[in-house]
XYZ file of C-alpha atoms in Angstrom:
429
model
C 143.173 287.469 176.487
C 142.152 290.960 178.716
C 145.493 292.292 179.234
C 145.441 295.289 180.872
C 148.174 297.869 183.575
C 146.609 297.297 186.772
C 149.853 299.345 188.434
C 152.423 300.661 187.878
C 154.391 298.302 190.368
C 156.784 299.827 192.938
C 157.645 295.956 194.898
C 160.220 295.437 197.473
C 162.438 292.186 197.556
C 161.145 289.054 198.492
C 162.921 287.427 200.904
C 164.898 284.290 199.871
C 162.617 281.533 200.971
C 160.528 281.718 197.661
C 157.144 283.874 199.799
C 154.132 284.442 197.273
C 154.773 287.399 195.332
C 153.317 290.158 197.200
C 150.649 291.817 196.244
C 152.349 295.898 194.493
C 150.854 299.111 195.611
C 149.979 301.835 193.559
C 152.462 303.588 192.951
C 153.595 307.672 191.823
C 157.405 307.417 190.695
C 158.414 306.414 187.435
C 158.182 301.978 186.812
C 162.077 302.897 186.399
C 162.173 304.218 190.012
C 161.197 300.320 191.489
C 162.704 299.738 195.010
C 164.231 295.809 193.904
C 163.794 296.334 190.277
C 166.691 298.809 189.427
C 168.760 295.915 187.753
C 165.875 296.562 184.934
C 166.790 299.208 182.381
C 164.643 300.352 180.372
C 161.360 299.646 182.679
C 158.296 300.623 181.048
C 155.935 299.600 183.310
C 154.736 296.920 185.611
C 151.425 294.914 184.858
C 149.747 291.758 186.238
C 146.137 290.582 184.280
C 143.621 288.369 185.467
C 144.537 285.461 182.677
C 147.894 285.081 185.138
C 146.991 285.160 188.467
C 149.558 286.078 190.482
C 151.810 286.800 188.522
C 154.139 290.388 186.964
C 155.517 290.687 183.763
C 157.614 293.270 183.562
C 158.238 295.142 180.465
C 161.449 296.637 179.314
C 163.099 298.253 176.805
C 166.469 296.440 175.696
C 169.890 297.688 174.484
C 169.989 294.598 173.146
C 169.528 291.067 171.789
C 171.822 289.198 170.914
C 174.049 287.340 173.456
C 176.919 286.178 173.409
C 177.961 282.905 175.068
C 181.299 282.284 176.639
C 184.166 281.020 175.019
C 184.883 278.387 177.590
C 180.856 277.225 177.339
C 180.983 273.676 176.732
C 177.224 275.065 174.073
C 177.343 274.850 170.743
C 176.192 277.196 169.959
C 177.980 281.476 170.055
C 175.543 283.496 170.623
C 171.851 283.382 172.034
C 168.365 285.487 171.949
C 166.563 285.822 175.011
C 162.803 287.387 174.839
C 161.918 286.559 178.018
C 163.895 286.064 182.142
C 161.977 284.281 184.675
C 159.587 281.861 183.251
C 156.072 280.647 183.928
C 156.179 276.655 183.523
C 157.858 276.830 186.966
C 159.585 273.358 186.196
C 160.844 273.174 189.651
C 164.623 271.600 188.316
C 165.319 274.257 185.877
C 168.544 275.616 185.712
C 167.337 279.113 184.307
C 166.612 279.815 188.038
C 169.797 281.546 189.595
C 169.490 284.008 187.098
C 166.969 285.647 188.412
C 168.926 286.835 191.339
C 171.075 288.846 189.257
C 168.543 290.741 189.125
C 167.464 290.972 193.075
C 164.950 289.039 192.463
C 165.138 285.030 194.180
C 165.676 281.812 192.205
C 161.848 280.918 193.349
C 158.470 281.897 193.626
C 160.027 285.175 191.419
C 161.460 283.108 188.838
C 158.164 281.716 188.411
C 156.269 284.947 188.505
C 157.586 287.209 188.216
C 159.027 287.927 184.482
C 161.089 290.100 182.119
C 159.804 290.719 178.905
C 162.140 293.036 176.607
C 159.318 294.704 174.443
C 161.830 295.271 171.642
C 163.646 292.323 171.455
C 162.456 291.803 167.838
C 163.458 295.912 166.466
C 166.715 295.306 168.522
C 167.733 292.026 167.184
C 166.881 293.328 163.426
C 168.419 296.548 163.829
C 171.828 293.911 165.205
C 171.546 291.516 162.689
C 172.093 294.335 159.643
C 175.618 295.640 161.358
C 178.712 294.845 158.621
C 180.787 292.835 161.205
C 177.485 290.187 161.850
C 178.953 286.830 160.297
C 175.637 285.048 160.008
C 176.971 282.508 162.980
C 174.017 280.363 164.269
C 171.745 282.058 167.438
C 169.673 279.658 170.017
C 166.428 280.805 171.219
C 164.949 278.881 174.242
C 168.206 278.326 175.714
C 168.348 279.894 179.064
C 163.778 280.966 179.642
C 161.258 279.232 177.129
C 160.641 281.596 174.428
C 156.715 280.231 173.976
C 155.635 279.759 177.441
C 152.470 281.506 177.906
C 152.940 285.153 178.277
C 154.174 284.568 174.281
C 150.683 284.249 172.819
C 150.336 288.112 174.115
C 153.945 289.527 173.379
C 154.447 287.771 170.142
C 157.795 288.854 170.041
C 158.445 285.541 168.134
C 157.145 286.507 164.733
C 159.459 289.776 164.946
C 162.790 287.473 165.840
C 162.270 284.479 163.519
C 161.609 286.974 160.333
C 164.803 289.053 160.960
C 166.581 286.069 161.610
C 165.827 284.797 158.184
C 165.990 288.251 156.733
C 169.202 288.396 157.077
C 170.313 285.058 156.298
C 171.116 283.842 160.138
C 170.323 279.587 161.108
C 169.044 278.884 164.467
C 167.524 276.971 166.455
C 164.630 277.034 169.008
C 163.736 274.841 172.022
C 160.868 275.000 173.665
C 158.100 273.229 176.093
C 155.503 275.331 174.985
C 153.170 274.322 172.222
C 152.481 277.839 170.799
C 155.114 276.972 168.647
C 152.113 275.512 165.889
C 151.351 278.865 165.838
C 154.669 279.698 164.528
C 154.746 276.427 162.031
C 154.511 278.176 158.758
C 156.465 281.241 159.288
C 159.385 278.553 160.571
C 158.409 276.849 156.987
C 159.491 280.209 155.020
C 161.527 280.956 157.616
C 163.823 277.402 156.367
C 163.110 277.873 152.671
C 165.942 281.011 153.347
C 168.051 279.624 156.004
C 169.081 276.583 158.566
C 166.323 275.407 160.960
C 166.841 273.355 163.641
C 163.492 272.904 166.548
C 163.416 271.222 169.083
C 160.622 269.758 171.767
C 161.582 269.075 175.185
C 159.433 266.649 177.296
C 161.423 265.062 179.930
C 157.613 263.530 181.809
C 155.540 260.688 180.267
C 153.729 260.339 183.152
C 150.866 262.771 183.638
C 150.641 263.460 187.458
C 153.794 263.869 187.986
C 154.760 265.599 184.616
C 152.149 268.269 186.071
C 153.686 267.999 189.538
C 157.601 268.689 188.504
C 156.364 271.492 185.729
C 153.063 272.746 186.289
C 153.398 275.379 184.164
C 153.907 273.330 180.758
C 151.546 272.119 178.383
C 150.613 268.106 178.871
C 152.891 266.002 177.231
C 150.234 264.562 173.912
C 149.965 268.551 173.895
C 153.887 268.449 172.202
C 154.099 265.425 171.191
C 150.720 266.318 168.897
C 153.604 269.400 168.502
C 156.666 267.649 166.905
C 154.308 265.853 164.964
C 153.239 269.070 163.283
C 156.435 269.979 162.885
C 157.488 266.872 161.819
C 155.080 266.250 158.781
C 155.961 269.776 157.930
C 159.274 268.466 157.415
C 161.362 269.444 160.221
C 163.393 266.706 161.699
C 162.783 267.432 165.217
C 165.019 267.219 168.660
C 163.140 265.688 171.316
C 165.139 266.525 174.753
C 164.184 263.650 177.324
C 166.142 265.655 179.617
C 166.183 265.793 182.354
C 166.538 261.887 183.520
C 165.397 261.963 187.349
C 167.204 259.280 189.465
C 164.442 257.097 190.340
C 161.754 258.807 188.910
C 161.987 258.511 185.450
C 165.266 256.700 184.663
C 163.408 252.864 185.052
C 163.875 250.502 181.661
C 159.347 250.513 181.414
C 159.788 254.660 181.353
C 162.291 254.638 179.270
C 161.223 252.178 176.777
C 157.446 254.253 176.533
C 159.159 257.979 176.325
C 161.221 256.791 172.909
C 158.335 255.001 172.072
C 156.271 257.990 172.090
C 159.116 260.649 170.226
C 159.364 257.979 167.873
C 155.670 257.650 167.008
C 155.575 261.296 167.128
C 157.651 261.618 163.961
C 160.394 262.717 165.729
C 164.175 262.440 164.255
C 166.208 262.550 167.192
C 166.608 262.129 170.432
C 169.177 264.488 172.993
C 168.553 263.001 176.730
C 170.366 263.349 180.225
C 170.570 263.373 183.916
C 169.071 265.565 185.693
C 171.557 268.707 186.652
C 171.149 270.469 189.898
C 172.755 274.058 189.723
C 172.644 277.025 192.839
C 168.870 277.875 192.515
C 167.567 275.152 191.196
C 169.311 273.146 193.440
C 167.722 274.540 196.621
C 164.617 274.814 195.177
C 164.403 271.257 193.669
C 165.444 269.343 197.093
C 162.994 271.463 198.758
C 159.888 269.591 196.769
C 161.596 265.699 196.872
C 162.083 266.558 201.188
C 157.916 267.695 199.998
C 156.788 265.583 197.295
C 159.890 262.622 198.025
C 160.430 262.216 200.832
C 161.759 258.696 200.834
C 164.207 259.954 197.910
C 165.628 262.640 199.945
C 168.778 261.240 201.181
C 169.147 259.386 198.392
C 169.288 263.166 196.006
C 171.472 264.351 198.862
C 174.307 262.423 198.328
C 174.050 262.275 194.867
C 174.574 265.984 194.618
C 175.722 266.535 198.129
C 179.481 267.412 196.078
C 178.340 268.559 192.261
C 175.626 270.131 190.308
C 176.180 266.803 188.206
C 174.825 263.572 188.846
C 177.625 261.403 189.490
C 179.825 259.838 186.406
C 178.544 256.118 187.706
C 175.755 256.887 186.975
C 174.912 258.889 183.587
C 177.454 255.615 182.280
C 174.846 253.664 183.655
C 172.417 255.792 181.731
C 174.107 255.814 178.622
C 173.962 251.775 179.212
C 169.870 251.456 179.335
C 169.302 253.974 176.958
C 171.272 252.190 173.817
C 169.574 249.350 173.715
C 166.271 250.684 174.016
C 167.307 253.707 170.844
C 168.400 250.830 168.518
C 164.415 249.114 169.410
C 162.791 252.052 168.334
C 164.972 253.192 165.349
C 166.245 257.087 167.277
C 169.574 258.252 166.901
C 170.407 260.533 169.345
C 173.357 262.316 171.274
C 174.282 262.631 174.966
C 174.184 265.912 177.127
C 176.970 267.444 176.509
C 176.935 269.519 179.587
C 178.615 267.790 182.007
C 181.995 268.646 184.197
C 183.947 266.335 181.865
C 182.857 269.084 178.388
C 183.565 272.450 180.519
C 186.900 270.785 181.534
C 186.909 270.447 177.355
C 185.782 273.989 176.707
C 188.155 275.556 178.540
C 190.775 273.775 177.395
C 189.317 274.412 173.568
C 188.893 278.452 174.940
C 192.355 278.649 175.657
C 193.087 277.155 172.443
C 191.110 279.140 170.847
C 192.825 282.795 172.101
C 196.485 281.392 170.670
C 195.209 280.141 167.180
C 195.831 282.724 164.246
C 192.255 283.874 162.782
C 190.289 281.785 160.496
C 192.192 278.946 161.930
C 190.117 275.626 162.539
C 189.038 276.129 165.840
C 189.329 279.460 165.972
C 187.290 283.195 167.510
C 184.619 282.804 164.749
C 184.727 279.476 163.548
C 180.727 278.522 163.461
C 179.402 275.524 165.728
C 176.526 273.992 165.322
C 172.432 274.141 166.758
C 170.421 271.901 168.379
C 172.080 269.102 165.951
C 175.353 269.094 166.826
C 174.062 269.258 170.461
C 175.460 266.474 172.806
C 178.060 263.236 172.377
C 175.982 261.371 169.250
C 174.750 257.155 170.165
C 172.959 256.649 166.824
C 170.670 254.016 166.779
C 172.151 250.490 165.445
C 175.636 251.446 166.652
C 178.126 251.632 169.987
C 178.275 255.924 171.195
C 179.710 257.692 168.894
C 181.298 260.683 171.266
C 183.816 261.038 174.389
C 182.242 263.188 176.635
C 182.833 266.513 175.140
C 181.855 264.988 171.829
C 181.004 267.541 169.570
C 180.577 270.767 170.717
C 183.851 272.598 169.278
C 184.298 274.597 167.132
C 185.112 274.261 163.023
C 185.046 270.710 161.207
C 183.606 268.709 162.322
C 180.286 270.050 163.853
C 177.517 268.847 162.766
C 174.560 271.482 161.438
C 170.823 269.443 161.089
C 168.287 271.358 159.779
C 164.564 271.483 159.468
C 164.236 270.151 156.348
C 166.490 267.645 155.942
C 169.746 269.520 155.244
C 172.516 268.122 156.385
C 176.384 269.860 156.846
C 179.499 267.736 158.397
C 179.656 265.483 160.791
C 180.776 264.216 164.270
C 183.609 262.051 164.372
C 183.647 260.242 167.317
C 186.374 261.320 170.073
C 187.220 258.748 172.294
C 183.740 256.688 173.187
C 181.800 255.924 176.697
C 184.718 253.949 178.783
C 183.831 250.733 179.084
C 181.545 250.143 182.058
C 183.431 248.262 185.386
C 180.752 245.989 187.529
C 177.790 248.237 188.514
C 178.167 248.340 192.511
C 174.990 247.804 194.246
C 173.602 250.886 194.004
C 174.168 254.038 191.675
C 171.839 256.555 193.878
């Protein structure tokens, strides 16, 4: 790949409408002084390359690589690493779009075309993991933007990150849509001999035309399934994230049946599924896409997400009911999405309890959460729902940490089950 510095860019913020990125103008001032990028501390340079037409990569020196998840989060991990901010996958529904506004960039085109690269992420991470107070808690990768987006083919940040985690004895998980994962499978297999490694592939759409419309920068579904197979053949127990399930676009019985069949044939061990979230930033971008591409659904989506970022509780219950027999049919264990309003309320209560818990007590700060192996409320093949909306996301006893090579610790007890469905109203959406 030809990768040249065409300019140290001087750039003004783009309007919130998400207009196409303006071409950079040569700047004699240092790159870190570029207007509109004052939030990018440690900016080294901003580069463009013909292989990524219309994109700019802002290379920065990060002071920290480990990010601590807020105690009130419903996520089943406490630490994350994100070597990139912004993502060329350009998924119209991506929840992380709003994070670009923290950089004085917009959540639309800027998120897709102005990518921040932490070029020293591996070195900084290794130093942080070497500190005596590091307790080797699980670290999740791919929780904000994809670590295997196309730019990783050039920057090659992940091998150093994987090595740093494994050599420090830190278990970790990777969630990606990128087939670049295959490049690092041998390294990940070596890491799995030292620590627990969870691998997850996100595959939301199994219709090629729709997939390229809603995720224009991602690899094809078939290529991602082939990557799942390659990982499974090395002994990894791969999870597939069948999410977001988009109402009236990907939620028919036939569509879900085909998706689960393909996932099973690819060798995946389990599935995490969930309905579309539309948080601020993603909401405006996705609804504009719906207006353009599927105007017949516009009013329905407006109603569904009028008062919440989440699909209605009734729709989520309906989706669970639709998934259960299909999961049994294909012999897949599964978990429903843990990021729900109910789970968030539970997480806030848990965080309040942890503040008063004695150090070292179950559920107290420092208690280990799992990786993707414990994500979501469990709905196993051939069994009823095994957890409430907050499922297994809590710390302490009861967490399940699925490992790459078949090692599993802990169990996931039920916490109340999914409420029985009342007779459905004529339409859920």
